[in-house]
Short mmCIF file of N, CA and C in Angstrom, two decimals:
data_model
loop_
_atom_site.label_atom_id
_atom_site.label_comp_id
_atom_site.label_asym_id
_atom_site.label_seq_id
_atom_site.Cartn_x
_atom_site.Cartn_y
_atom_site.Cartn_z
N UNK A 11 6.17 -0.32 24.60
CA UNK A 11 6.19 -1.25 23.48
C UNK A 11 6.23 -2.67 24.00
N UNK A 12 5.23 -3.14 24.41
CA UNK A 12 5.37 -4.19 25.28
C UNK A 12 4.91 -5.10 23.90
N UNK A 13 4.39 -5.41 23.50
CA UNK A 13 3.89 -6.26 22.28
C UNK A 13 4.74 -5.82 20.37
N UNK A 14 6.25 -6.75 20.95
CA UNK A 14 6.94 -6.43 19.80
C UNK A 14 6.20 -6.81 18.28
N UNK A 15 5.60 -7.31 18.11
CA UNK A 15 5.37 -7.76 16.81
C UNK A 15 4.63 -6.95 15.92
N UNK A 16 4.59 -5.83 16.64
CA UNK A 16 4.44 -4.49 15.42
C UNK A 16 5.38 -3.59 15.42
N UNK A 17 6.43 -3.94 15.68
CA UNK A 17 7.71 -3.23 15.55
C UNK A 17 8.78 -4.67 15.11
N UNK A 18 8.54 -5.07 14.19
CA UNK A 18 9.52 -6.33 13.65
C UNK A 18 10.61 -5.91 12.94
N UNK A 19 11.42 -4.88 13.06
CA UNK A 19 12.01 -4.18 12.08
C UNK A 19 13.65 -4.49 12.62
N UNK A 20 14.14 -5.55 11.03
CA UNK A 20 15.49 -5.53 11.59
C UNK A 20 16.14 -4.81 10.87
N UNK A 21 17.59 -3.94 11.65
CA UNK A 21 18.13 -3.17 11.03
C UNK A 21 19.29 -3.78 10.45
N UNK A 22 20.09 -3.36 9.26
CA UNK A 22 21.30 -3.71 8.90
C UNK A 22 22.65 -3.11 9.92
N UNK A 23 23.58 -3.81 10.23
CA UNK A 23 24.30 -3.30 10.87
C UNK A 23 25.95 -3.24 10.19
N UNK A 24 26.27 -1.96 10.21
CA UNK A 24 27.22 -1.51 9.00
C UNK A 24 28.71 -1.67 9.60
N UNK A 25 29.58 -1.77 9.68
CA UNK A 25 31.15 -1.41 10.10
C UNK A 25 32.08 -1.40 8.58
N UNK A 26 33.13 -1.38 9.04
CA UNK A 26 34.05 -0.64 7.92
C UNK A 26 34.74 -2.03 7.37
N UNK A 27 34.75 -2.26 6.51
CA UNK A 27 35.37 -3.25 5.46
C UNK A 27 34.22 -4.25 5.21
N UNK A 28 33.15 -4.27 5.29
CA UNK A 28 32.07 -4.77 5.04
C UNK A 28 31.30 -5.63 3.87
N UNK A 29 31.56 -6.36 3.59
CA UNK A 29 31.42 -6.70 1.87
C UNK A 29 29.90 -6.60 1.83
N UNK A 30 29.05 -6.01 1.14
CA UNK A 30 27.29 -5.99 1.50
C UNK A 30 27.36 -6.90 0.16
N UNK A 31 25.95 -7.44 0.48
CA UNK A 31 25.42 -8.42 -0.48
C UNK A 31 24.31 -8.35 -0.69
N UNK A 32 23.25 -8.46 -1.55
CA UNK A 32 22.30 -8.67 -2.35
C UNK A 32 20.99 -8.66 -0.88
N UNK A 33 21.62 -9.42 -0.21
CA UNK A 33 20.48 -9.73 1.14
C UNK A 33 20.49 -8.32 1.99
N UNK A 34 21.84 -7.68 2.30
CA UNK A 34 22.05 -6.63 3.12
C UNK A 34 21.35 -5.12 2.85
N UNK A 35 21.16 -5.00 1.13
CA UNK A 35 20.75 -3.99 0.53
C UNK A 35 19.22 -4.42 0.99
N UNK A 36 18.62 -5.71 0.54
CA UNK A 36 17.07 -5.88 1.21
C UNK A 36 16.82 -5.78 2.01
N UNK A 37 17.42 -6.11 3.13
CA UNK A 37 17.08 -5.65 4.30
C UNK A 37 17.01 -4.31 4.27
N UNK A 38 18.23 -3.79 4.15
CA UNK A 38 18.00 -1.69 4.07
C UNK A 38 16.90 -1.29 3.46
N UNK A 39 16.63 -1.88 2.71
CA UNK A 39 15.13 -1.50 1.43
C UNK A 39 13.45 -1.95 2.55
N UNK A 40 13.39 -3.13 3.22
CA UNK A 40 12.69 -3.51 4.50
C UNK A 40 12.50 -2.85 5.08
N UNK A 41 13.64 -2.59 5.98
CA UNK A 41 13.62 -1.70 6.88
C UNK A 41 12.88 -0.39 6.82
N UNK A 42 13.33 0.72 5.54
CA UNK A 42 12.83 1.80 5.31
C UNK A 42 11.72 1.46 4.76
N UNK A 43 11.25 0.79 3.93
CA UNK A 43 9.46 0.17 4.02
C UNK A 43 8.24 0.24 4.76
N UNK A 44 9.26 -0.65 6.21
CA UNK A 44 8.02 -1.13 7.11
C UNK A 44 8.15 0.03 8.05
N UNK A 45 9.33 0.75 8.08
CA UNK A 45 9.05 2.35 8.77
C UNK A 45 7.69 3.04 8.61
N UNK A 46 8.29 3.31 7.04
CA UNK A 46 7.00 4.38 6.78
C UNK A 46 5.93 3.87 6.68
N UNK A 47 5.73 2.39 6.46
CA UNK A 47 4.36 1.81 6.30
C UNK A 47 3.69 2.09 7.86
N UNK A 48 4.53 1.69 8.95
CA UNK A 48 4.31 1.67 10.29
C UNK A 48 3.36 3.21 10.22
N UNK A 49 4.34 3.93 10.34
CA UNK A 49 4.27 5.70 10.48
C UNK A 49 2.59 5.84 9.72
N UNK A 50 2.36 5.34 8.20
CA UNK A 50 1.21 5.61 7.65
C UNK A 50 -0.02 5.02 8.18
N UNK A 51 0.34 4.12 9.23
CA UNK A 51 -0.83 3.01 9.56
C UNK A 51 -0.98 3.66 10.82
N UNK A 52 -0.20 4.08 11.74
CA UNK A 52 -0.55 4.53 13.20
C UNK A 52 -1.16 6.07 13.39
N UNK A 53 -0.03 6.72 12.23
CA UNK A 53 -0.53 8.07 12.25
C UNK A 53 -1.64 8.91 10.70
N UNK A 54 -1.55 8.13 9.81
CA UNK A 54 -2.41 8.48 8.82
C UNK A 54 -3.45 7.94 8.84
N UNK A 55 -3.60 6.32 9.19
CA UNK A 55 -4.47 5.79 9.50
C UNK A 55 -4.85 4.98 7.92
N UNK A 56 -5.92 4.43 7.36
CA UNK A 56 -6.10 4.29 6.21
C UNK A 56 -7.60 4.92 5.52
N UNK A 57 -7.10 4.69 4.38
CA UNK A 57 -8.52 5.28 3.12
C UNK A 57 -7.64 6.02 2.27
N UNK A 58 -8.51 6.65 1.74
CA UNK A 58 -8.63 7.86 0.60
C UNK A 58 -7.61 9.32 1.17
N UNK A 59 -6.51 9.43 0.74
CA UNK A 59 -5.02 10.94 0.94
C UNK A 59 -6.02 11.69 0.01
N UNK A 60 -6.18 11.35 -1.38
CA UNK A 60 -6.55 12.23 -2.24
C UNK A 60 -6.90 11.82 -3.58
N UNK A 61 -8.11 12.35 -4.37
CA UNK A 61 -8.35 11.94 -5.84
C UNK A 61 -9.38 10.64 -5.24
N UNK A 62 -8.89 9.92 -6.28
CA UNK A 62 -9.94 8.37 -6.69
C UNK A 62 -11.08 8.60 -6.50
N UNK A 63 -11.75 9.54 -7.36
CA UNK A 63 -13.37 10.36 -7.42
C UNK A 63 -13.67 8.75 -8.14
N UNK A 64 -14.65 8.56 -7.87
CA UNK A 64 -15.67 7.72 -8.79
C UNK A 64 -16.61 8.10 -9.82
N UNK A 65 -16.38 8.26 -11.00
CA UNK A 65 -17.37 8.54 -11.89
C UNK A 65 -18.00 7.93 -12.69
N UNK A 66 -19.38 8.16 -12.78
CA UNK A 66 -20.41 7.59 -13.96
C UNK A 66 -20.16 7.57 -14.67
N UNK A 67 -20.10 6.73 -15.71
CA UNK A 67 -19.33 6.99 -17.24
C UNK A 67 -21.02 6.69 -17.73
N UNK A 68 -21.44 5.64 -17.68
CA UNK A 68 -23.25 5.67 -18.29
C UNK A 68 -23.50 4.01 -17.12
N UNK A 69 -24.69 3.09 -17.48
CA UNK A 69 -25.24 2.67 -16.58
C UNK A 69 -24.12 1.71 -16.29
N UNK A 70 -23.44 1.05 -17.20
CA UNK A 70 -22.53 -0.56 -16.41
C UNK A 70 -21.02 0.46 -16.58
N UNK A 71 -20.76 1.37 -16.76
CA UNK A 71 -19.22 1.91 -17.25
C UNK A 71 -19.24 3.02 -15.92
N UNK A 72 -17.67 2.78 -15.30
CA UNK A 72 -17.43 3.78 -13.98
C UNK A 72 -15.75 3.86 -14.53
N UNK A 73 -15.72 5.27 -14.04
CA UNK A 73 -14.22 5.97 -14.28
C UNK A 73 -13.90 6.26 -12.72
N UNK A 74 -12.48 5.70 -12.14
CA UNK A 74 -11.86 5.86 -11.00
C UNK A 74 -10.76 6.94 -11.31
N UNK A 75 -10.87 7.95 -10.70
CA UNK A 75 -10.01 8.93 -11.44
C UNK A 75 -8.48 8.63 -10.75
N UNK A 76 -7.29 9.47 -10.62
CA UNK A 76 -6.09 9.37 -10.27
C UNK A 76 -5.85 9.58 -8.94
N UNK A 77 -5.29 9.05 -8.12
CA UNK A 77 -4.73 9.63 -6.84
C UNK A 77 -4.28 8.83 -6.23
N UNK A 78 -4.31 8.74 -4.42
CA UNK A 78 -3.27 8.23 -3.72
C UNK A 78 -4.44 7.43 -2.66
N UNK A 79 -4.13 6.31 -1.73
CA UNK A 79 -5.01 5.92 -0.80
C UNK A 79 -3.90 4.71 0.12
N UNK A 80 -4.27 4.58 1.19
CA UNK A 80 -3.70 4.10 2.38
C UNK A 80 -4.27 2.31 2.61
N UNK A 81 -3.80 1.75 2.60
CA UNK A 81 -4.76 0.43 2.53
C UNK A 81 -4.26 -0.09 4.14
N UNK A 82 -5.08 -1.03 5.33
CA UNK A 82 -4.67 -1.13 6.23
C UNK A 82 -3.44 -1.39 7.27
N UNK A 83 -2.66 -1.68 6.10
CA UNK A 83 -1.48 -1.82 6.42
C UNK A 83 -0.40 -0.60 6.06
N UNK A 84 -1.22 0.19 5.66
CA UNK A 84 -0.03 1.40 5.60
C UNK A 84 0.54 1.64 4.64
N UNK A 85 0.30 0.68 3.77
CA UNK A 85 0.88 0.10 2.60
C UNK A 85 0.72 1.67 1.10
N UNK A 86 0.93 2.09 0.12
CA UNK A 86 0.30 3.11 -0.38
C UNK A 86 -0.30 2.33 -1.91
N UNK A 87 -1.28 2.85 -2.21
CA UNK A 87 -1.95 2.47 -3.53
C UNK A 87 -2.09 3.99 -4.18
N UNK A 88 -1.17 3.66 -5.20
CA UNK A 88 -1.50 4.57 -5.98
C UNK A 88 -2.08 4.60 -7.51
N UNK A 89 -3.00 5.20 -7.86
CA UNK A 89 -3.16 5.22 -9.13
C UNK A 89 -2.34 6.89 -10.29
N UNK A 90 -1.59 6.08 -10.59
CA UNK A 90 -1.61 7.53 -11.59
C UNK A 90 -2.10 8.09 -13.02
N UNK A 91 -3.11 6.98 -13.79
CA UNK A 91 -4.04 7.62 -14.87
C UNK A 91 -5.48 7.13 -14.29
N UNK A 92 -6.68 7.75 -14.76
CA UNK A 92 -8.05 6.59 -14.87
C UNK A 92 -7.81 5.86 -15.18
N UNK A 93 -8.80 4.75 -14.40
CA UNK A 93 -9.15 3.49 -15.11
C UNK A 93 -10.43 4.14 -15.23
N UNK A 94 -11.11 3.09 -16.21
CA UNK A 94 -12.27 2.80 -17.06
C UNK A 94 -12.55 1.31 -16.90
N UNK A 95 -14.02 0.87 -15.98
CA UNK A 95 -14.16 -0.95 -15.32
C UNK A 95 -15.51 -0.46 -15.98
N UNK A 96 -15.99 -1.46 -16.37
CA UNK A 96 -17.13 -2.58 -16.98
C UNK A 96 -17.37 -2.88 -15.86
N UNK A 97 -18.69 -2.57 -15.41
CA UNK A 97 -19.51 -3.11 -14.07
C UNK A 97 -20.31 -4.62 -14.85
N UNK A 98 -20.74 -4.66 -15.78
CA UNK A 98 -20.93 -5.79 -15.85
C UNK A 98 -19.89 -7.20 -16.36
N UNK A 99 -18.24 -6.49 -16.04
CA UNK A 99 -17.31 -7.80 -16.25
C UNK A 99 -17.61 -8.38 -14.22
N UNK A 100 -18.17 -7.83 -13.50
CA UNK A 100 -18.13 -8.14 -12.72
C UNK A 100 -19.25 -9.27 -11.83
N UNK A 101 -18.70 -9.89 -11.13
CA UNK A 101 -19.59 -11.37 -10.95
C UNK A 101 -20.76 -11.09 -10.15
N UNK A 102 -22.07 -11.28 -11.02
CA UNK A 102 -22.92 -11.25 -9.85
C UNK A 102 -23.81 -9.96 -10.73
N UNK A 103 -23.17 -8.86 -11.12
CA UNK A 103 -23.58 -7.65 -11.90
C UNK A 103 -25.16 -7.99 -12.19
N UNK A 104 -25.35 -8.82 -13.05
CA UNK A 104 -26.18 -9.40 -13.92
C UNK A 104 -27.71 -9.01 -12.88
N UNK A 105 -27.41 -10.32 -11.80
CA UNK A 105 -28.46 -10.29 -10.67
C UNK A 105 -29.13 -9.13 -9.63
N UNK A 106 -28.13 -7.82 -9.93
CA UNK A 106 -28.49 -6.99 -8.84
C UNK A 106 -29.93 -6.14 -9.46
N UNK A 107 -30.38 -6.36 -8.61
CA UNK A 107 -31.54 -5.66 -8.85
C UNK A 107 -31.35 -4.01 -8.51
N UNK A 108 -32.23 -2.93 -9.13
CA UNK A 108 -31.92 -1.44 -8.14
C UNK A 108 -33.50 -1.60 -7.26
#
């Protein structure tokens, strides 16, 4: 681990009579965060876990169905109903030729 700055992870450090505060709980909440984010980015890697089918709804209308996906940081995106996007709310739509 010669190049710390992908391991930035500070831990809370606990002893007995301890008054925790508002900052101490965030950190604990951090900490277990950038763990598993770490863990999902080195060993899951990123994209698509599961679901988020893309579907035709008709020519400008697409349905993204439900599921889970990894974004480069490890980070998790989840969707849990469809969406339903208007390809032509989108910039540029207009101009594309097929």
């Amino acid at each position: 681990m010669k190049n710390l700055k992908y391991f930035p992870f500070e831990r809370n450090k606990y002893f007995y009579g301890k008054l925790l505060s508002v900052g101490d709980f965030e950190t604990e909440q951090k900490y277990m965060n950038d763990k598993r984010r770490m863990l999902n980015r080195f060993v899951n890697g990123y994209g698509v876990v599961c679901g988020l089918d893309v579907v035709l709804v008709d020519e400008r209308t697409i349905s993204i169905e439900k599921g889970l996906a990894l974004d480069f940081c490890g980070r998790e995106i989840v969707v849990d109903h469809p969406i339903t996007k208007n390809l032509s709310m989108i910039d540029g739509f207009e101009n594309y030729n097929d």
